[in-house]
């Protein structure tokens, strides 16, 4: 079956960096916008970043504040999220997702995505 699998999460101290990866199996990503979302304990899932299929358009949530970089390698069918200067508020499970339609340039609403990974947990202590 089609799968998105996130990796690269872990437990770090405030100010550290992490590189998250989202690899696809049995699912093509190159023609779809991709997104990163996160869900902290006791909170609803929220938008983090989105990237168009050829990386020409990128948007981040306001709380990113220039700290994160989303990218993709369509030849490897993989999407990345590099997170720098992590804060305790970044503690959450991070999910990647594929947009529902190839006509979406980017999307910030979780309802615009229909394939999701299982998530990779990130814990930031201070």
PDB file of N, CA and C in Angstrom, residues 35-121:
ATOM      1  N   UNK A  35       3.146  19.238   2.157  1.00  0.00           N
ATOM      2  CA  UNK A  35       3.049  20.048   3.353  1.00  0.00           C
ATOM      3  C   UNK A  35       3.622  19.352   4.569  1.00  0.00           C
ATOM      4  N   UNK A  36       4.034  20.160   5.536  1.00  0.00           N
ATOM      5  CA  UNK A  36       4.434  19.690   6.856  1.00  0.00           C
ATOM      6  C   UNK A  36       3.469  20.278   7.879  1.00  0.00           C
ATOM      7  N   UNK A  37       3.010  19.446   8.788  1.00  0.00           N
ATOM      8  CA  UNK A  37       2.133  19.841   9.875  1.00  0.00           C
ATOM      9  C   UNK A  37       2.690  19.276  11.169  1.00  0.00           C
ATOM     10  N   UNK A  38       2.215  19.812  12.283  1.00  0.00           N
ATOM     11  CA  UNK A  38       2.654  19.285  13.568  1.00  0.00           C
ATOM     12  C   UNK A  38       1.497  19.300  14.554  1.00  0.00           C
ATOM     13  N   UNK A  39       1.586  18.431  15.547  1.00  0.00           N
ATOM     14  CA  UNK A  39       0.578  18.368  16.585  1.00  0.00           C
ATOM     15  C   UNK A  39       1.263  18.232  17.933  1.00  0.00           C
ATOM     16  N   UNK A  40       1.106  19.244  18.761  1.00  0.00           N
ATOM     17  CA  UNK A  40       1.667  19.250  20.100  1.00  0.00           C
ATOM     18  C   UNK A  40       0.685  18.606  21.073  1.00  0.00           C
ATOM     19  N   UNK A  41       1.166  18.126  22.214  1.00  0.00           N
ATOM     20  CA  UNK A  41       0.266  17.518  23.198  1.00  0.00           C
ATOM     21  C   UNK A  41      -0.851  18.468  23.612  1.00  0.00           C
ATOM     22  N   UNK A  42      -2.081  17.983  23.555  1.00  0.00           N
ATOM     23  CA  UNK A  42      -3.223  18.781  23.961  1.00  0.00           C
ATOM     24  C   UNK A  42      -3.659  19.837  22.973  1.00  0.00           C
ATOM     25  N   UNK A  43      -3.042  19.893  21.797  1.00  0.00           N
ATOM     26  CA  UNK A  43      -3.386  20.894  20.799  1.00  0.00           C
ATOM     27  C   UNK A  43      -3.806  20.234  19.491  1.00  0.00           C
ATOM     28  N   UNK A  44      -4.472  21.010  18.651  1.00  0.00           N
ATOM     29  CA  UNK A  44      -4.859  20.525  17.338  1.00  0.00           C
ATOM     30  C   UNK A  44      -3.674  20.574  16.382  1.00  0.00           C
ATOM     31  N   UNK A  45      -3.757  19.774  15.332  1.00  0.00           N
ATOM     32  CA  UNK A  45      -2.718  19.772  14.322  1.00  0.00           C
ATOM     33  C   UNK A  45      -2.675  21.132  13.622  1.00  0.00           C
ATOM     34  N   UNK A  46      -1.478  21.644  13.364  1.00  0.00           N
ATOM     35  CA  UNK A  46      -1.332  22.950  12.765  1.00  0.00           C
ATOM     36  C   UNK A  46      -0.347  22.928  11.598  1.00  0.00           C
ATOM     37  N   UNK A  47      -0.523  23.862  10.702  1.00  0.00           N
ATOM     38  CA  UNK A  47       0.311  23.999   9.517  1.00  0.00           C
ATOM     39  C   UNK A  47       1.702  24.485   9.886  1.00  0.00           C
ATOM     40  N   UNK A  48       2.717  23.935   9.209  1.00  0.00           N
ATOM     41  CA  UNK A  48       4.098  24.357   9.401  1.00  0.00           C
ATOM     42  C   UNK A  48       4.680  24.949   8.123  1.00  0.00           C
ATOM     43  N   UNK A  49       4.614  24.202   7.018  1.00  0.00           N
ATOM     44  CA  UNK A  49       5.225  24.645   5.769  1.00  0.00           C
ATOM     45  C   UNK A  49       4.595  23.919   4.594  1.00  0.00           C
ATOM     46  N   UNK A  50       4.638  24.541   3.429  1.00  0.00           N
ATOM     47  CA  UNK A  50       4.174  23.908   2.203  1.00  0.00           C
ATOM     48  C   UNK A  50       5.106  24.293   1.062  1.00  0.00           C
ATOM     49  N   UNK A  51       5.239  23.405   0.084  1.00  0.00           N
ATOM     50  CA  UNK A  51       6.141  23.617  -1.037  1.00  0.00           C
ATOM     51  C   UNK A  51       5.485  23.108  -2.308  1.00  0.00           C
ATOM     52  N   UNK A  52       5.583  23.891  -3.374  1.00  0.00           N
ATOM     53  CA  UNK A  52       4.997  23.497  -4.647  1.00  0.00           C
ATOM     54  C   UNK A  52       5.807  22.383  -5.285  1.00  0.00           C
ATOM     55  N   UNK A  53       5.258  21.781  -6.321  1.00  0.00           N
ATOM     56  CA  UNK A  53       5.843  20.558  -6.855  1.00  0.00           C
ATOM     57  C   UNK A  53       7.240  20.722  -7.427  1.00  0.00           C
ATOM     58  N   UNK A  54       7.565  21.933  -7.908  1.00  0.00           N
ATOM     59  CA  UNK A  54       8.913  22.190  -8.427  1.00  0.00           C
ATOM     60  C   UNK A  54       9.680  23.162  -7.537  1.00  0.00           C
ATOM     61  N   UNK A  55       9.209  23.349  -6.326  1.00  0.00           N
ATOM     62  CA  UNK A  55       9.864  24.162  -5.298  1.00  0.00           C
ATOM     63  C   UNK A  55       9.819  25.656  -5.579  1.00  0.00           C
ATOM     64  N   UNK A  56       9.010  26.078  -6.555  1.00  0.00           N
ATOM     65  CA  UNK A  56       8.968  27.481  -6.907  1.00  0.00           C
ATOM     66  C   UNK A  56       8.213  28.363  -5.922  1.00  0.00           C
ATOM     67  N   UNK A  57       7.331  27.770  -5.140  1.00  0.00           N
ATOM     68  CA  UNK A  57       6.544  28.519  -4.166  1.00  0.00           C
ATOM     69  C   UNK A  57       6.615  27.822  -2.823  1.00  0.00           C
ATOM     70  N   UNK A  58       6.923  28.576  -1.788  1.00  0.00           N
ATOM     71  CA  UNK A  58       7.059  28.042  -0.433  1.00  0.00           C
ATOM     72  C   UNK A  58       6.403  29.002   0.540  1.00  0.00           C
ATOM     73  N   UNK A  59       5.670  28.468   1.509  1.00  0.00           N
ATOM     74  CA  UNK A  59       5.079  29.269   2.566  1.00  0.00           C
ATOM     75  C   UNK A  59       5.316  28.586   3.898  1.00  0.00           C
ATOM     76  N   UNK A  60       5.506  29.414   4.934  1.00  0.00           N
ATOM     77  CA  UNK A  60       5.705  28.934   6.286  1.00  0.00           C
ATOM     78  C   UNK A  60       4.690  29.569   7.224  1.00  0.00           C
ATOM     79  N   UNK A  61       4.381  28.861   8.297  1.00  0.00           N
ATOM     80  CA  UNK A  61       3.581  29.445   9.352  1.00  0.00           C
ATOM     81  C   UNK A  61       4.343  30.593  10.002  1.00  0.00           C
ATOM     82  N   UNK A  62       3.598  31.540  10.581  1.00  0.00           N
ATOM     83  CA  UNK A  62       4.238  32.703  11.194  1.00  0.00           C
ATOM     84  C   UNK A  62       5.221  32.321  12.295  1.00  0.00           C
ATOM     85  N   UNK A  63       4.919  31.265  13.034  1.00  0.00           N
ATOM     86  CA  UNK A  63       5.784  30.917  14.163  1.00  0.00           C
ATOM     87  C   UNK A  63       7.148  30.388  13.738  1.00  0.00           C
ATOM     88  N   UNK A  64       7.306  30.057  12.450  1.00  0.00           N
ATOM     89  CA  UNK A  64       8.604  29.576  11.973  1.00  0.00           C
ATOM     90  C   UNK A  64       9.669  30.654  12.108  1.00  0.00           C
ATOM     91  N   UNK A  65       9.318  31.879  11.796  1.00  0.00           N
ATOM     92  CA  UNK A  65      10.189  33.043  12.002  1.00  0.00           C
ATOM     93  C   UNK A  65      11.564  32.873  11.365  1.00  0.00           C
ATOM     94  N   UNK A  66      11.610  32.311  10.160  1.00  0.00           N
ATOM     95  CA  UNK A  66      12.850  32.161   9.439  1.00  0.00           C
ATOM     96  C   UNK A  66      13.725  31.013   9.877  1.00  0.00           C
ATOM     97  N   UNK A  67      13.272  30.197  10.818  1.00  0.00           N
ATOM     98  CA  UNK A  67      14.114  29.143  11.385  1.00  0.00           C
ATOM     99  C   UNK A  67      14.099  27.842  10.593  1.00  0.00           C
ATOM    100  N   UNK A  68      13.054  27.607   9.818  1.00  0.00           N
ATOM    101  CA  UNK A  68      12.887  26.328   9.129  1.00  0.00           C
ATOM    102  C   UNK A  68      13.052  26.497   7.623  1.00  0.00           C
ATOM    103  N   UNK A  69      13.465  25.416   6.960  1.00  0.00           N
ATOM    104  CA  UNK A  69      13.580  25.391   5.514  1.00  0.00           C
ATOM    105  C   UNK A  69      12.975  24.097   4.990  1.00  0.00           C
ATOM    106  N   UNK A  70      11.979  24.219   4.120  1.00  0.00           N
ATOM    107  CA  UNK A  70      11.390  23.055   3.479  1.00  0.00           C
ATOM    108  C   UNK A  70      11.988  22.919   2.082  1.00  0.00           C
ATOM    109  N   UNK A  71      12.245  21.695   1.665  1.00  0.00           N
ATOM    110  CA  UNK A  71      12.798  21.434   0.347  1.00  0.00           C
ATOM    111  C   UNK A  71      12.326  20.065  -0.121  1.00  0.00           C
ATOM    112  N   UNK A  72      12.606  19.774  -1.384  1.00  0.00           N
ATOM    113  CA  UNK A  72      12.225  18.465  -1.897  1.00  0.00           C
ATOM    114  C   UNK A  72      13.196  18.018  -2.971  1.00  0.00           C
ATOM    115  N   UNK A  73      13.310  16.706  -3.127  1.00  0.00           N
ATOM    116  CA  UNK A  73      14.112  16.093  -4.168  1.00  0.00           C
ATOM    117  C   UNK A  73      13.191  15.134  -4.900  1.00  0.00           C
ATOM    118  N   UNK A  74      12.627  15.606  -5.993  1.00  0.00           N
ATOM    119  CA  UNK A  74      11.636  14.798  -6.702  1.00  0.00           C
ATOM    120  C   UNK A  74      12.242  13.539  -7.314  1.00  0.00           C
ATOM    121  N   UNK A  75      13.526  13.581  -7.668  1.00  0.00           N
ATOM    122  CA  UNK A  75      14.180  12.396  -8.205  1.00  0.00           C
ATOM    123  C   UNK A  75      14.247  11.280  -7.168  1.00  0.00           C
ATOM    124  N   UNK A  76      14.303  11.653  -5.892  1.00  0.00           N
ATOM    125  CA  UNK A  76      14.339  10.684  -4.802  1.00  0.00           C
ATOM    126  C   UNK A  76      12.988  10.511  -4.135  1.00  0.00           C
ATOM    127  N   UNK A  77      11.980  11.234  -4.640  1.00  0.00           N
ATOM    128  CA  UNK A  77      10.625  11.129  -4.100  1.00  0.00           C
ATOM    129  C   UNK A  77      10.611  11.383  -2.589  1.00  0.00           C
ATOM    130  N   UNK A  78      11.301  12.452  -2.203  1.00  0.00           N
ATOM    131  CA  UNK A  78      11.505  12.751  -0.793  1.00  0.00           C
ATOM    132  C   UNK A  78      11.347  14.241  -0.531  1.00  0.00           C
ATOM    133  N   UNK A  79      10.807  14.582   0.635  1.00  0.00           N
ATOM    134  CA  UNK A  79      10.641  15.957   1.081  1.00  0.00           C
ATOM    135  C   UNK A  79      11.366  16.122   2.409  1.00  0.00           C
ATOM    136  N   UNK A  80      11.900  17.317   2.654  1.00  0.00           N
ATOM    137  CA  UNK A  80      12.694  17.568   3.847  1.00  0.00           C
ATOM    138  C   UNK A  80      12.177  18.789   4.592  1.00  0.00           C
ATOM    139  N   UNK A  81      12.462  18.818   5.878  1.00  0.00           N
ATOM    140  CA  UNK A  81      12.235  20.002   6.692  1.00  0.00           C
ATOM    141  C   UNK A  81      13.428  20.157   7.627  1.00  0.00           C
ATOM    142  N   UNK A  82      14.231  21.184   7.390  1.00  0.00           N
ATOM    143  CA  UNK A  82      15.357  21.488   8.258  1.00  0.00           C
ATOM    144  C   UNK A  82      14.903  22.521   9.269  1.00  0.00           C
ATOM    145  N   UNK A  83      15.051  22.215  10.535  1.00  0.00           N
ATOM    146  CA  UNK A  83      14.613  23.081  11.610  1.00  0.00           C
ATOM    147  C   UNK A  83      15.828  23.520  12.411  1.00  0.00           C
ATOM    148  N   UNK A  84      16.049  24.830  12.465  1.00  0.00           N
ATOM    149  CA  UNK A  84      17.158  25.409  13.208  1.00  0.00           C
ATOM    150  C   UNK A  84      16.643  26.182  14.406  1.00  0.00           C
ATOM    151  N   UNK A  85      17.528  26.392  15.372  1.00  0.00           N
ATOM    152  CA  UNK A  85      17.189  27.169  16.568  1.00  0.00           C
ATOM    153  C   UNK A  85      15.865  26.723  17.172  1.00  0.00           C
ATOM    154  N   UNK A  86      15.766  25.448  17.427  1.00  0.00           N
ATOM    155  CA  UNK A  86      14.523  24.888  17.949  1.00  0.00           C
ATOM    156  C   UNK A  86      14.204  25.435  19.331  1.00  0.00           C
ATOM    157  N   UNK A  87      12.909  25.615  19.572  1.00  0.00           N
ATOM    158  CA  UNK A  87      12.399  26.108  20.836  1.00  0.00           C
ATOM    159  C   UNK A  87      11.550  25.028  21.494  1.00  0.00           C
ATOM    160  N   UNK A  88      11.339  25.155  22.781  1.00  0.00           N
ATOM    161  CA  UNK A  88      10.505  24.192  23.482  1.00  0.00           C
ATOM    162  C   UNK A  88       9.092  24.156  22.895  1.00  0.00           C
ATOM    163  N   UNK A  89       8.630  25.280  22.373  1.00  0.00           N
ATOM    164  CA  UNK A  89       7.306  25.344  21.763  1.00  0.00           C
ATOM    165  C   UNK A  89       7.197  24.526  20.481  1.00  0.00           C
ATOM    166  N   UNK A  90       8.336  24.093  19.929  1.00  0.00           N
ATOM    167  CA  UNK A  90       8.336  23.271  18.728  1.00  0.00           C
ATOM    168  C   UNK A  90       8.098  21.797  19.025  1.00  0.00           C
ATOM    169  N   UNK A  91       8.024  21.435  20.289  1.00  0.00           N
ATOM    170  CA  UNK A  91       7.776  20.049  20.669  1.00  0.00           C
ATOM    171  C   UNK A  91       6.429  19.591  20.116  1.00  0.00           C
ATOM    172  N   UNK A  92       6.459  18.541  19.304  1.00  0.00           N
ATOM    173  CA  UNK A  92       5.251  18.051  18.650  1.00  0.00           C
ATOM    174  C   UNK A  92       5.601  16.820  17.829  1.00  0.00           C
ATOM    175  N   UNK A  93       4.582  16.141  17.351  1.00  0.00           N
ATOM    176  CA  UNK A  93       4.752  15.124  16.330  1.00  0.00           C
ATOM    177  C   UNK A  93       4.620  15.809  14.977  1.00  0.00           C
ATOM    178  N   UNK A  94       5.593  15.607  14.105  1.00  0.00           N
ATOM    179  CA  UNK A  94       5.620  16.272  12.807  1.00  0.00           C
ATOM    180  C   UNK A  94       5.197  15.304  11.711  1.00  0.00           C
ATOM    181  N   UNK A  95       4.269  15.748  10.874  1.00  0.00           N
ATOM    182  CA  UNK A  95       3.696  14.942   9.803  1.00  0.00           C
ATOM    183  C   UNK A  95       3.974  15.579   8.447  1.00  0.00           C
ATOM    184  N   UNK A  96       4.218  14.762   7.441  1.00  0.00           N
ATOM    185  CA  UNK A  96       4.207  15.250   6.073  1.00  0.00           C
ATOM    186  C   UNK A  96       2.959  14.727   5.379  1.00  0.00           C
ATOM    187  N   UNK A  97       2.544  15.421   4.321  1.00  0.00           N
ATOM    188  CA  UNK A  97       1.319  15.063   3.629  1.00  0.00           C
ATOM    189  C   UNK A  97       1.387  15.491   2.171  1.00  0.00           C
ATOM    190  N   UNK A  98       0.656  14.776   1.319  1.00  0.00           N
ATOM    191  CA  UNK A  98       0.554  15.106  -0.094  1.00  0.00           C
ATOM    192  C   UNK A  98      -0.782  15.735  -0.386  1.00  0.00           C
ATOM    193  N   UNK A  99      -0.789  16.803  -1.202  1.00  0.00           N
ATOM    194  CA  UNK A  99      -2.014  17.504  -1.544  1.00  0.00           C
ATOM    195  C   UNK A  99      -2.974  16.613  -2.308  1.00  0.00           C
ATOM    196  N   UNK A 100      -4.262  16.917  -2.201  1.00  0.00           N
ATOM    197  CA  UNK A 100      -5.290  16.123  -2.856  1.00  0.00           C
ATOM    198  C   UNK A 100      -5.225  16.200  -4.371  1.00  0.00           C
ATOM    199  N   UNK A 101      -4.956  17.388  -4.907  1.00  0.00           N
ATOM    200  CA  UNK A 101      -5.023  17.616  -6.339  1.00  0.00           C
ATOM    201  C   UNK A 101      -3.711  18.175  -6.858  1.00  0.00           C
ATOM    202  N   UNK A 102      -3.354  17.777  -8.078  1.00  0.00           N
ATOM    203  CA  UNK A 102      -2.136  18.302  -8.682  1.00  0.00           C
ATOM    204  C   UNK A 102      -2.266  19.776  -9.038  1.00  0.00           C
ATOM    205  N   UNK A 103      -3.489  20.302  -9.086  1.00  0.00           N
ATOM    206  CA  UNK A 103      -3.707  21.707  -9.410  1.00  0.00           C
ATOM    207  C   UNK A 103      -3.442  22.642  -8.235  1.00  0.00           C
ATOM    208  N   UNK A 104      -3.289  22.118  -7.030  1.00  0.00           N
ATOM    209  CA  UNK A 104      -2.935  22.956  -5.883  1.00  0.00           C
ATOM    210  C   UNK A 104      -1.472  23.348  -5.992  1.00  0.00           C
ATOM    211  N   UNK A 105      -1.216  24.643  -6.058  1.00  0.00           N
ATOM    212  CA  UNK A 105       0.167  25.106  -6.069  1.00  0.00           C
ATOM    213  C   UNK A 105       0.808  24.864  -4.705  1.00  0.00           C
ATOM    214  N   UNK A 106       0.173  25.397  -3.664  1.00  0.00           N
ATOM    215  CA  UNK A 106       0.517  25.132  -2.274  1.00  0.00           C
ATOM    216  C   UNK A 106      -0.787  25.065  -1.498  1.00  0.00           C
ATOM    217  N   UNK A 107      -0.726  24.580  -0.270  1.00  0.00           N
ATOM    218  CA  UNK A 107      -1.922  24.489   0.554  1.00  0.00           C
ATOM    219  C   UNK A 107      -1.534  24.551   2.020  1.00  0.00           C
ATOM    220  N   UNK A 108      -2.277  25.337   2.793  1.00  0.00           N
ATOM    221  CA  UNK A 108      -2.022  25.488   4.218  1.00  0.00           C
ATOM    222  C   UNK A 108      -3.069  24.817   5.088  1.00  0.00           C
ATOM    223  N   UNK A 109      -4.171  24.385   4.501  1.00  0.00           N
ATOM    224  CA  UNK A 109      -5.262  23.750   5.220  1.00  0.00           C
ATOM    225  C   UNK A 109      -5.077  22.237   5.182  1.00  0.00           C
ATOM    226  N   UNK A 110      -5.120  21.593   6.331  1.00  0.00           N
ATOM    227  CA  UNK A 110      -4.935  20.151   6.380  1.00  0.00           C
ATOM    228  C   UNK A 110      -5.982  19.395   5.576  1.00  0.00           C
ATOM    229  N   UNK A 111      -7.148  20.004   5.377  1.00  0.00           N
ATOM    230  CA  UNK A 111      -8.194  19.361   4.598  1.00  0.00           C
ATOM    231  C   UNK A 111      -7.877  19.304   3.109  1.00  0.00           C
ATOM    232  N   UNK A 112      -6.842  20.009   2.675  1.00  0.00           N
ATOM    233  CA  UNK A 112      -6.407  19.972   1.291  1.00  0.00           C
ATOM    234  C   UNK A 112      -5.405  18.853   1.022  1.00  0.00           C
ATOM    235  N   UNK A 113      -5.152  18.019   2.010  1.00  0.00           N
ATOM    236  CA  UNK A 113      -4.228  16.889   1.897  1.00  0.00           C
ATOM    237  C   UNK A 113      -4.956  15.587   2.188  1.00  0.00           C
ATOM    238  N   UNK A 114      -4.590  14.534   1.472  1.00  0.00           N
ATOM    239  CA  UNK A 114      -5.277  13.266   1.688  1.00  0.00           C
ATOM    240  C   UNK A 114      -4.355  12.062   1.878  1.00  0.00           C
ATOM    241  N   UNK A 115      -3.043  12.260   1.817  1.00  0.00           N
ATOM    242  CA  UNK A 115      -2.101  11.218   2.179  1.00  0.00           C
ATOM    243  C   UNK A 115      -1.193  11.755   3.262  1.00  0.00           C
ATOM    244  N   UNK A 116      -1.086  11.000   4.352  1.00  0.00           N
ATOM    245  CA  UNK A 116      -0.339  11.433   5.531  1.00  0.00           C
ATOM    246  C   UNK A 116       0.615  10.348   6.000  1.00  0.00           C
ATOM    247  N   UNK A 117       1.753  10.768   6.515  1.00  0.00           N
ATOM    248  CA  UNK A 117       2.657   9.846   7.169  1.00  0.00           C
ATOM    249  C   UNK A 117       2.225   9.596   8.599  1.00  0.00           C
ATOM    250  N   UNK A 118       2.963   8.724   9.272  1.00  0.00           N
ATOM    251  CA  UNK A 118       2.634   8.363  10.650  1.00  0.00           C
ATOM    252  C   UNK A 118       3.142   9.380  11.661  1.00  0.00           C
ATOM    253  N   UNK A 119       4.035  10.248  11.245  1.00  0.00           N
ATOM    254  CA  UNK A 119       4.584  11.274  12.106  1.00  0.00           C
ATOM    255  C   UNK A 119       5.899  10.873  12.746  1.00  0.00           C
ATOM    256  N   UNK A 120       6.751  11.864  13.002  1.00  0.00           N
ATOM    257  CA  UNK A 120       7.992  11.649  13.730  1.00  0.00           C
ATOM    258  C   UNK A 120       8.033  12.634  14.894  1.00  0.00           C
ATOM    259  N   UNK A 121       8.256  12.154  16.104  1.00  0.00           N
ATOM    260  CA  UNK A 121       8.186  13.037  17.268  1.00  0.00           C
ATOM    261  C   UNK A 121       9.449  13.874  17.453  1.00  0.00           C
TER     262      UNK A 121
END
